[in-house]
Amino acid sequence: MSSGDPVVQTLDGGKYDFNGHGEYVFLTDGKNFEIQARTEYVVPGNKDATYFSAFALLDKTKKTSHEKIELHYDREADDIKFVRNGTYNSKCNASSMLVHGRPYPCELPIRYNCVVIPGGGKIIIQNCGFGSYIKQLEFGTDNFLSVQIIRNSRANITNITGLVGHREDGFYIMRNNTKVSENAPALSFFQLGESWSLRSESESVFMYKQTGENFTIYNKHHSRPEFLEDKLGNLTALFKTFTAENISLFNKTCRNYWNNEPNNQCLLAIARTRDYNRGLDVMQEANATRYKWEILHNEAPNVSSDFPKNITVNINSTFTINLTEYVTDNNTCPEKLVFDVVTNLTKEEYSIDSGIFTWNVGTGLREIDTGIKFIVYDKFNASSVFSFSINYCGCSEVSFCSFPKSMDHPSDTVVKASCVCPAYASGKYCEVVKDVCPKYNCYNNVCNVMVYKSKPSWPCGPCPEGREHSMLGYNQTCTGNVE
């Protein structure tokens, strides 16, 4: 995107600052179309900073007559005024109303090559002579006039030249075919931009009667900005007329969020225009561009191979795992990762807090087959899914569970133990305690199914010390004398 305090972005992604004042060949194939740009001073009298104030488009594909479009930025209204073939059309301004919530062609029926779609602070232009190279041009307003070129990725752009023309092996191309390195000093980029200034009025696409001005005003008195880039290492010199508090604020504001490095473009914008808001605009665009890049290059969180493949749990126990110990992400710190749980267990059985999953194992898996799946999201909402298989003991006591036998309807992620009940218990999960004491004649009538469940004398209590126990049918006898 090429925008105010001119940041020029070429068709193939190169970027450079250019603060020339005048009219320039912005983009052309030398045959079917040409786009020209006009720049003016951000602050009258300050020759160090300019902004795009107008664009003119020439479509040469018509045999009978060429089609001309002009877009003039109304800085006071933060609007773009549209002119076709010398006639102003207020219905095509960027501030035009959206139709059913979206931009819509302002001239119907469409009688021209160039289709103009305004609204919502933008003007979109499609087709024209650039149709084979560019899908559309999007002119926008946000304190300054900007243009975004949506390129046809399959098109060969080696013959596209101008301020935003193609690069060759990392070099920008001047009008005289001189090459400028991507790492060249600011003066070289200024000379690069100036090489594309208009040479004569016959070369201009602009129709000056719209502004009441003439070719000479913009093209015969080019100025040269001070190259403040050389002072970037010394903020006191760069902002020599500002207070220490101002300089501290500028230094804090002009920092890239992704690496905390100084953003030179932001610093230069403030220094050139003496307007703090221009720096904020630069940072807003830089951060938005970086954010889009991070999303494009983002990878989903990585789950460690050490994450347990299966677990064994039983009812009335608690299972806890810190998921953050098993997940890493290149762009999101562990405490910023967001975790979610997908399961049919009731919310009463589990919780997740800051990546720590706690499962108060209950009877939920007795009657249903459901796994437990985890989803982790990074700050860009990219996600990874992971889970473990579950060996579930749903019997009333752990000792009753028998693995690897499963219940009647096991799932792929849950293996349920079968319950082998002892003599004192019954039911599907051995949950029913048998009250058999009425059937037994125990010594001294000491009988308790649960208390003596592990004793050989069950359900009766053990014989007194020194006496031998015997059980005949339902009758307990304790023989021998107690000394």
PDB file of C-alpha atoms in Angstrom, residues 71-327:
ATOM      1  CA  LEU A  71      -9.104  11.270  -7.859  1.00  0.00           C
ATOM      2  CA  HIS A  72      -8.569  14.389  -5.728  1.00  0.00           C
ATOM      3  CA  TYR A  73      -8.099  14.176  -1.976  1.00  0.00           C
ATOM      4  CA  ASP A  74     -10.168  16.631   0.082  1.00  0.00           C
ATOM      5  CA  ARG A  75      -7.974  16.745   3.164  1.00  0.00           C
ATOM      6  CA  GLU A  76     -10.351  18.855   5.232  1.00  0.00           C
ATOM      7  CA  ALA A  77     -13.261  16.441   4.681  1.00  0.00           C
ATOM      8  CA  ASP A  78     -11.010  13.341   4.509  1.00  0.00           C
ATOM      9  CA  ASP A  79     -12.804  12.451   1.281  1.00  0.00           C
ATOM     10  CA  ILE A  80     -11.852  11.583  -2.302  1.00  0.00           C
ATOM     11  CA  LYS A  81     -13.513  13.479  -5.164  1.00  0.00           C
ATOM     12  CA  PHE A  82     -14.006  11.647  -8.453  1.00  0.00           C
ATOM     13  CA  VAL A  83     -13.609  13.168 -11.923  1.00  0.00           C
ATOM     14  CA  ARG A  84     -14.105  11.334 -15.235  1.00  0.00           C
ATOM     15  CA  ASN A  85     -13.017  12.952 -18.491  1.00  0.00           C
ATOM     16  CA  GLY A  86     -13.011  16.371 -16.854  1.00  0.00           C
ATOM     17  CA  THR A  87     -16.453  16.108 -15.216  1.00  0.00           C
ATOM     18  CA  TYR A  88     -16.882  15.920 -11.450  1.00  0.00           C
ATOM     19  CA  ASN A  89     -19.342  13.276 -10.201  1.00  0.00           C
ATOM     20  CA  SER A  90     -20.340  13.658  -6.552  1.00  0.00           C
ATOM     21  CA  LYS A  91     -22.069  10.258  -6.582  1.00  0.00           C
ATOM     22  CA  CYS A  92     -18.670   8.625  -6.946  1.00  0.00           C
ATOM     23  CA  ASN A  93     -16.923  10.210  -3.950  1.00  0.00           C
ATOM     24  CA  ALA A  94     -15.354   7.959  -1.328  1.00  0.00           C
ATOM     25  CA  SER A  95     -17.947   9.222   1.158  1.00  0.00           C
ATOM     26  CA  SER A  96     -20.823   7.925  -0.997  1.00  0.00           C
ATOM     27  CA  MET A  97     -23.387   5.775   0.750  1.00  0.00           C
ATOM     28  CA  LEU A  98     -22.982   2.015   0.697  1.00  0.00           C
ATOM     29  CA  VAL A  99     -25.703   0.032  -1.077  1.00  0.00           C
ATOM     30  CA  HIS A 100     -27.041  -2.767   1.123  1.00  0.00           C
ATOM     31  CA  GLY A 101     -23.923  -2.498   3.248  1.00  0.00           C
ATOM     32  CA  ARG A 102     -21.373  -2.768   0.440  1.00  0.00           C
ATOM     33  CA  PRO A 103     -19.804  -0.607  -2.291  1.00  0.00           C
ATOM     34  CA  TYR A 104     -21.681  -0.541  -5.595  1.00  0.00           C
ATOM     35  CA  PRO A 105     -20.863   0.863  -9.071  1.00  0.00           C
ATOM     36  CA  CYS A 106     -21.752   4.560  -9.102  1.00  0.00           C
ATOM     37  CA  GLU A 107     -22.388   4.800 -12.844  1.00  0.00           C
ATOM     38  CA  LEU A 108     -25.102   2.562 -14.215  1.00  0.00           C
ATOM     39  CA  PRO A 109     -25.430   1.386 -16.882  1.00  0.00           C
ATOM     40  CA  ILE A 110     -21.674   0.900 -17.138  1.00  0.00           C
ATOM     41  CA  ARG A 111     -20.525   2.658 -20.326  1.00  0.00           C
ATOM     42  CA  TYR A 112     -16.816   2.830 -19.652  1.00  0.00           C
ATOM     43  CA  ASN A 113     -13.842   0.496 -19.471  1.00  0.00           C
ATOM     44  CA  CYS A 114     -13.019   1.649 -15.944  1.00  0.00           C
ATOM     45  CA  VAL A 115     -15.601   0.467 -13.409  1.00  0.00           C
ATOM     46  CA  VAL A 116     -15.786   2.753 -10.354  1.00  0.00           C
ATOM     47  CA  ILE A 117     -17.142   1.414  -7.049  1.00  0.00           C
ATOM     48  CA  PRO A 118     -17.231   4.025  -4.211  1.00  0.00           C
ATOM     49  CA  GLY A 119     -18.434   4.018  -0.624  1.00  0.00           C
ATOM     50  CA  GLY A 120     -17.356   3.554   2.945  1.00  0.00           C
ATOM     51  CA  GLY A 121     -14.343   5.840   2.637  1.00  0.00           C
ATOM     52  CA  LYS A 122     -12.954   4.063  -0.438  1.00  0.00           C
ATOM     53  CA  ILE A 123     -13.043   4.164  -4.214  1.00  0.00           C
ATOM     54  CA  ILE A 124     -12.358   0.893  -6.009  1.00  0.00           C
ATOM     55  CA  ILE A 125     -11.441   0.935  -9.700  1.00  0.00           C
ATOM     56  CA  GLN A 126     -11.489  -2.229 -11.796  1.00  0.00           C
ATOM     57  CA  ASN A 127     -10.727  -3.206 -15.400  1.00  0.00           C
ATOM     58  CA  CYS A 128      -9.261  -0.192 -17.291  1.00  0.00           C
ATOM     59  CA  GLY A 129      -6.139  -0.801 -19.325  1.00  0.00           C
ATOM     60  CA  PHE A 130      -4.395  -2.446 -16.391  1.00  0.00           C
ATOM     61  CA  GLY A 131      -6.867  -5.336 -16.264  1.00  0.00           C
ATOM     62  CA  SER A 132      -4.343  -7.988 -17.303  1.00  0.00           C
ATOM     63  CA  TYR A 133      -1.879  -6.936 -14.585  1.00  0.00           C
ATOM     64  CA  ILE A 134      -4.043  -5.650 -11.748  1.00  0.00           C
ATOM     65  CA  LYS A 135      -7.361  -6.920 -10.397  1.00  0.00           C
ATOM     66  CA  GLN A 136      -8.277  -3.607  -8.834  1.00  0.00           C
ATOM     67  CA  LEU A 137      -7.032  -0.352  -7.334  1.00  0.00           C
ATOM     68  CA  GLU A 138      -8.392   0.601  -3.926  1.00  0.00           C
ATOM     69  CA  PHE A 139      -8.057   4.267  -2.978  1.00  0.00           C
ATOM     70  CA  GLY A 140      -8.691   4.912   0.697  1.00  0.00           C
ATOM     71  CA  THR A 141      -8.879   7.743   3.218  1.00  0.00           C
ATOM     72  CA  ASP A 142      -7.496   7.741   6.748  1.00  0.00           C
ATOM     73  CA  ASN A 143      -6.060  11.214   7.371  1.00  0.00           C
ATOM     74  CA  PHE A 144      -4.170  10.782   4.090  1.00  0.00           C
ATOM     75  CA  LEU A 145      -4.913   9.425   0.618  1.00  0.00           C
ATOM     76  CA  SER A 146      -3.628   5.900   0.053  1.00  0.00           C
ATOM     77  CA  VAL A 147      -3.773   3.380  -2.764  1.00  0.00           C
ATOM     78  CA  GLN A 148      -3.640  -0.383  -2.517  1.00  0.00           C
ATOM     79  CA  ILE A 149      -2.889  -2.364  -5.649  1.00  0.00           C
ATOM     80  CA  ILE A 150      -4.421  -5.842  -5.826  1.00  0.00           C
ATOM     81  CA  ARG A 151      -2.152  -7.491  -8.333  1.00  0.00           C
ATOM     82  CA  ASN A 152      -2.921 -10.376 -10.675  1.00  0.00           C
ATOM     83  CA  SER A 153      -0.378 -12.820  -9.281  1.00  0.00           C
ATOM     84  CA  ARG A 154      -0.010 -14.670 -12.587  1.00  0.00           C
ATOM     85  CA  ALA A 155       0.789 -11.589 -14.643  1.00  0.00           C
ATOM     86  CA  ASN A 156       4.300 -10.858 -15.862  1.00  0.00           C
ATOM     87  CA  ILE A 157       5.174  -7.379 -14.545  1.00  0.00           C
ATOM     88  CA  THR A 158       8.669  -6.982 -15.990  1.00  0.00           C
ATOM     89  CA  ASN A 159       7.454  -4.185 -18.266  1.00  0.00           C
ATOM     90  CA  ILE A 160       5.600  -2.295 -15.509  1.00  0.00           C
ATOM     91  CA  THR A 161       7.553   0.808 -14.499  1.00  0.00           C
ATOM     92  CA  GLY A 162       7.117   4.002 -12.476  1.00  0.00           C
ATOM     93  CA  LEU A 163       7.338   4.846  -8.776  1.00  0.00           C
ATOM     94  CA  VAL A 164       5.780   1.483  -7.876  1.00  0.00           C
ATOM     95  CA  GLY A 165       7.141  -0.484 -10.836  1.00  0.00           C
ATOM     96  CA  HIS A 166       8.869  -3.848 -10.606  1.00  0.00           C
ATOM     97  CA  ARG A 167      12.306  -4.482  -9.102  1.00  0.00           C
ATOM     98  CA  GLU A 168      15.103  -6.414 -10.750  1.00  0.00           C
ATOM     99  CA  ASP A 169      17.135  -8.718  -8.497  1.00  0.00           C
ATOM    100  CA  GLY A 170      16.555  -6.494  -5.474  1.00  0.00           C
ATOM    101  CA  PHE A 171      17.140  -3.199  -7.294  1.00  0.00           C
ATOM    102  CA  TYR A 172      14.669  -0.398  -7.959  1.00  0.00           C
ATOM    103  CA  ILE A 173      14.683   1.008 -11.480  1.00  0.00           C
ATOM    104  CA  MET A 174      15.027   4.709 -12.333  1.00  0.00           C
ATOM    105  CA  ARG A 175      13.477   6.164 -15.444  1.00  0.00           C
ATOM    106  CA  ASN A 176      16.861   6.074 -17.215  1.00  0.00           C
ATOM    107  CA  ASN A 177      17.234   2.386 -16.192  1.00  0.00           C
ATOM    108  CA  THR A 178      19.797   3.215 -13.489  1.00  0.00           C
ATOM    109  CA  LYS A 179      19.414   0.781 -10.589  1.00  0.00           C
ATOM    110  CA  VAL A 180      19.064   1.690  -6.915  1.00  0.00           C
ATOM    111  CA  SER A 181      19.883  -0.903  -4.257  1.00  0.00           C
ATOM    112  CA  GLU A 182      17.313  -1.771  -1.617  1.00  0.00           C
ATOM    113  CA  ASN A 183      19.914  -0.708   0.980  1.00  0.00           C
ATOM    114  CA  ALA A 184      20.706   2.624  -0.677  1.00  0.00           C
ATOM    115  CA  PRO A 185      20.730   5.871   1.381  1.00  0.00           C
ATOM    116  CA  ALA A 186      17.730   8.198   1.469  1.00  0.00           C
ATOM    117  CA  LEU A 187      19.204  10.536  -1.131  1.00  0.00           C
ATOM    118  CA  SER A 188      19.276   7.694  -3.683  1.00  0.00           C
ATOM    119  CA  PHE A 189      15.589   6.958  -3.125  1.00  0.00           C
ATOM    120  CA  PHE A 190      14.790  10.632  -3.517  1.00  0.00           C
ATOM    121  CA  GLN A 191      16.651  10.627  -6.832  1.00  0.00           C
ATOM    122  CA  LEU A 192      14.808   7.434  -7.807  1.00  0.00           C
ATOM    123  CA  GLY A 193      11.442   9.118  -7.219  1.00  0.00           C
ATOM    124  CA  GLU A 194      12.452  12.349  -8.917  1.00  0.00           C
ATOM    125  CA  SER A 195      13.509  10.421 -12.028  1.00  0.00           C
ATOM    126  CA  TRP A 196       9.802   9.638 -12.552  1.00  0.00           C
ATOM    127  CA  SER A 197       8.674  13.290 -12.391  1.00  0.00           C
ATOM    128  CA  LEU A 198       6.679  14.552 -15.366  1.00  0.00           C
ATOM    129  CA  ARG A 199       8.863  16.185 -18.025  1.00  0.00           C
ATOM    130  CA  SER A 200       6.344  18.215 -19.999  1.00  0.00           C
ATOM    131  CA  GLU A 201       2.711  19.262 -19.933  1.00  0.00           C
ATOM    132  CA  SER A 202       1.988  17.024 -22.918  1.00  0.00           C
ATOM    133  CA  GLU A 203       3.027  14.054 -20.783  1.00  0.00           C
ATOM    134  CA  SER A 204       0.596  14.955 -17.985  1.00  0.00           C
ATOM    135  CA  VAL A 205      -2.686  13.090 -17.570  1.00  0.00           C
ATOM    136  CA  PHE A 206      -4.061  15.699 -15.141  1.00  0.00           C
ATOM    137  CA  MET A 207      -6.707  18.162 -16.363  1.00  0.00           C
ATOM    138  CA  TYR A 208      -5.751  21.302 -14.445  1.00  0.00           C
ATOM    139  CA  LYS A 209      -9.032  23.125 -14.821  1.00  0.00           C
ATOM    140  CA  GLN A 210     -10.378  20.973 -11.988  1.00  0.00           C
ATOM    141  CA  THR A 211      -8.006  22.621  -9.513  1.00  0.00           C
ATOM    142  CA  GLY A 212      -7.658  25.999 -11.193  1.00  0.00           C
ATOM    143  CA  GLU A 213      -3.909  25.485 -11.349  1.00  0.00           C
ATOM    144  CA  ASN A 214      -1.403  24.577 -14.035  1.00  0.00           C
ATOM    145  CA  PHE A 215       1.425  22.220 -14.893  1.00  0.00           C
ATOM    146  CA  THR A 216       4.122  24.686 -13.832  1.00  0.00           C
ATOM    147  CA  ILE A 217       2.932  24.910 -10.217  1.00  0.00           C
ATOM    148  CA  TYR A 218       3.676  21.233  -9.635  1.00  0.00           C
ATOM    149  CA  ASN A 219       6.492  20.475 -12.031  1.00  0.00           C
ATOM    150  CA  LYS A 220       8.831  23.458 -12.430  1.00  0.00           C
ATOM    151  CA  HIS A 221       9.782  24.103  -8.814  1.00  0.00           C
ATOM    152  CA  HIS A 222      10.694  20.751  -7.290  1.00  0.00           C
ATOM    153  CA  SER A 223      12.077  21.001  -3.767  1.00  0.00           C
ATOM    154  CA  ARG A 224      14.451  18.776  -1.879  1.00  0.00           C
ATOM    155  CA  PRO A 225      13.743  17.656   1.708  1.00  0.00           C
ATOM    156  CA  GLU A 226      16.302  17.502   4.463  1.00  0.00           C
ATOM    157  CA  PHE A 227      17.454  13.900   4.791  1.00  0.00           C
ATOM    158  CA  LEU A 228      16.781  13.276   8.418  1.00  0.00           C
ATOM    159  CA  GLU A 229      17.673   9.598   8.115  1.00  0.00           C
ATOM    160  CA  ASP A 230      21.254  10.495   9.019  1.00  0.00           C
ATOM    161  CA  LYS A 231      20.047  11.684  12.437  1.00  0.00           C
ATOM    162  CA  LEU A 232      18.092   8.565  13.380  1.00  0.00           C
ATOM    163  CA  GLY A 233      20.826   7.454  15.757  1.00  0.00           C
ATOM    164  CA  ASN A 234      20.569  10.719  17.686  1.00  0.00           C
ATOM    165  CA  LEU A 235      17.002  11.562  18.669  1.00  0.00           C
ATOM    166  CA  THR A 236      18.093  14.799  20.330  1.00  0.00           C
ATOM    167  CA  ALA A 237      19.415  16.026  16.991  1.00  0.00           C
ATOM    168  CA  LEU A 238      16.451  14.622  15.064  1.00  0.00           C
ATOM    169  CA  PHE A 239      13.982  16.422  17.333  1.00  0.00           C
ATOM    170  CA  LYS A 240      16.213  19.392  18.192  1.00  0.00           C
ATOM    171  CA  THR A 241      13.326  21.810  18.814  1.00  0.00           C
ATOM    172  CA  PHE A 242      11.264  19.428  20.956  1.00  0.00           C
ATOM    173  CA  THR A 243      11.331  19.004  24.739  1.00  0.00           C
ATOM    174  CA  ALA A 244      12.893  15.997  26.437  1.00  0.00           C
ATOM    175  CA  GLU A 245       9.392  14.832  27.410  1.00  0.00           C
ATOM    176  CA  ASN A 246       8.301  14.985  23.762  1.00  0.00           C
ATOM    177  CA  ILE A 247      11.355  13.028  22.615  1.00  0.00           C
ATOM    178  CA  SER A 248      10.701  10.380  25.263  1.00  0.00           C
ATOM    179  CA  LEU A 249       7.083  10.068  24.054  1.00  0.00           C
ATOM    180  CA  PHE A 250       8.160   9.785  20.404  1.00  0.00           C
ATOM    181  CA  ASN A 251      10.722   7.117  21.292  1.00  0.00           C
ATOM    182  CA  LYS A 252       8.089   5.129  23.181  1.00  0.00           C
ATOM    183  CA  THR A 253       5.426   5.485  20.474  1.00  0.00           C
ATOM    184  CA  CYS A 254       7.672   4.605  17.550  1.00  0.00           C
ATOM    185  CA  ARG A 255       8.405   1.034  18.641  1.00  0.00           C
ATOM    186  CA  ASN A 256       7.444  -2.109  16.742  1.00  0.00           C
ATOM    187  CA  TYR A 257       5.248  -4.291  18.934  1.00  0.00           C
ATOM    188  CA  TRP A 258       6.820  -7.485  17.598  1.00  0.00           C
ATOM    189  CA  ASN A 259      10.469  -6.751  18.467  1.00  0.00           C
ATOM    190  CA  ASN A 260      10.411  -3.442  20.375  1.00  0.00           C
ATOM    191  CA  GLU A 261      12.851  -1.998  17.830  1.00  0.00           C
ATOM    192  CA  PRO A 262      12.559   1.686  16.831  1.00  0.00           C
ATOM    193  CA  ASN A 263      10.333   2.309  13.819  1.00  0.00           C
ATOM    194  CA  ASN A 264      12.359   4.766  11.780  1.00  0.00           C
ATOM    195  CA  GLN A 265       9.496   5.629   9.468  1.00  0.00           C
ATOM    196  CA  CYS A 266       7.417   6.739  12.455  1.00  0.00           C
ATOM    197  CA  LEU A 267      10.259   8.842  13.873  1.00  0.00           C
ATOM    198  CA  LEU A 268      10.871  10.470  10.498  1.00  0.00           C
ATOM    199  CA  ALA A 269       7.190  11.194   9.958  1.00  0.00           C
ATOM    200  CA  ILE A 270       7.017  13.128  13.247  1.00  0.00           C
ATOM    201  CA  ALA A 271      10.309  14.912  12.616  1.00  0.00           C
ATOM    202  CA  ARG A 272       9.307  15.962   9.109  1.00  0.00           C
ATOM    203  CA  THR A 273       5.764  17.056   9.803  1.00  0.00           C
ATOM    204  CA  ARG A 274       6.200  18.111  13.446  1.00  0.00           C
ATOM    205  CA  ASP A 275       2.907  16.307  13.969  1.00  0.00           C
ATOM    206  CA  TYR A 276       2.737  13.488  16.527  1.00  0.00           C
ATOM    207  CA  ASN A 277      -0.435  12.131  14.904  1.00  0.00           C
ATOM    208  CA  ARG A 278       1.502  11.353  11.717  1.00  0.00           C
ATOM    209  CA  GLY A 279       3.660   9.002  13.742  1.00  0.00           C
ATOM    210  CA  LEU A 280       0.584   7.323  15.164  1.00  0.00           C
ATOM    211  CA  ASP A 281      -0.732   6.838  11.611  1.00  0.00           C
ATOM    212  CA  VAL A 282       2.545   5.218  10.564  1.00  0.00           C
ATOM    213  CA  MET A 283       2.518   2.861  13.551  1.00  0.00           C
ATOM    214  CA  GLN A 284      -1.112   1.927  12.942  1.00  0.00           C
ATOM    215  CA  GLU A 285      -0.312   0.918   9.372  1.00  0.00           C
ATOM    216  CA  ALA A 286       2.966  -0.796  10.329  1.00  0.00           C
ATOM    217  CA  ASN A 287       1.287  -2.818  13.075  1.00  0.00           C
ATOM    218  CA  ALA A 288      -1.619  -3.795  10.813  1.00  0.00           C
ATOM    219  CA  THR A 289       0.778  -4.891   8.066  1.00  0.00           C
ATOM    220  CA  ARG A 290       2.884  -6.892  10.500  1.00  0.00           C
ATOM    221  CA  TYR A 291      -0.209  -8.502  12.019  1.00  0.00           C
ATOM    222  CA  LYS A 292      -1.358  -9.654   8.572  1.00  0.00           C
ATOM    223  CA  TRP A 293       2.126 -11.022   7.898  1.00  0.00           C
ATOM    224  CA  GLU A 294       2.154 -12.901  11.210  1.00  0.00           C
ATOM    225  CA  ILE A 295      -1.218 -14.471  10.443  1.00  0.00           C
ATOM    226  CA  LEU A 296       0.006 -15.539   6.994  1.00  0.00           C
ATOM    227  CA  HIS A 297       3.172 -17.090   8.416  1.00  0.00           C
ATOM    228  CA  ASN A 298       1.693 -18.361  11.657  1.00  0.00           C
ATOM    229  CA  GLU A 299       1.814 -22.050  12.543  1.00  0.00           C
ATOM    230  CA  ALA A 300      -0.605 -23.750  14.894  1.00  0.00           C
ATOM    231  CA  PRO A 301       0.610 -24.554  18.437  1.00  0.00           C
ATOM    232  CA  ASN A 302       2.821 -27.626  18.710  1.00  0.00           C
ATOM    233  CA  VAL A 303       1.849 -30.456  21.071  1.00  0.00           C
ATOM    234  CA  SER A 304       4.753 -32.416  22.553  1.00  0.00           C
ATOM    235  CA  SER A 305       5.106 -36.108  21.837  1.00  0.00           C
ATOM    236  CA  ASP A 306       5.452 -36.507  25.611  1.00  0.00           C
ATOM    237  CA  PHE A 307       1.761 -35.799  26.087  1.00  0.00           C
ATOM    238  CA  PRO A 308       0.285 -38.998  27.612  1.00  0.00           C
ATOM    239  CA  LYS A 309      -1.300 -41.292  25.056  1.00  0.00           C
ATOM    240  CA  ASN A 310      -3.594 -42.898  27.629  1.00  0.00           C
ATOM    241  CA  ILE A 311      -4.571 -42.600  31.287  1.00  0.00           C
ATOM    242  CA  THR A 312      -6.260 -44.881  33.810  1.00  0.00           C
ATOM    243  CA  VAL A 313      -8.802 -43.425  36.222  1.00  0.00           C
ATOM    244  CA  ASN A 314     -11.367 -44.700  38.683  1.00  0.00           C
ATOM    245  CA  ILE A 315     -14.426 -43.092  40.238  1.00  0.00           C
ATOM    246  CA  ASN A 316     -14.042 -40.934  43.329  1.00  0.00           C
ATOM    247  CA  SER A 317     -10.508 -39.965  42.291  1.00  0.00           C
ATOM    248  CA  THR A 318      -9.064 -36.740  40.864  1.00  0.00           C
ATOM    249  CA  PHE A 319      -7.004 -36.475  37.689  1.00  0.00           C
ATOM    250  CA  THR A 320      -5.052 -33.260  37.034  1.00  0.00           C
ATOM    251  CA  ILE A 321      -2.758 -32.284  34.161  1.00  0.00           C
ATOM    252  CA  ASN A 322      -1.057 -28.999  33.263  1.00  0.00           C
ATOM    253  CA  LEU A 323      -1.561 -28.765  29.496  1.00  0.00           C
ATOM    254  CA  THR A 324       0.799 -25.788  29.154  1.00  0.00           C
ATOM    255  CA  GLU A 325       3.709 -28.119  29.913  1.00  0.00           C
ATOM    256  CA  TYR A 326       3.025 -29.987  26.675  1.00  0.00           C
ATOM    257  CA  VAL A 327       2.249 -27.134  24.268  1.00  0.00           C
TER     258      VAL A 327
END
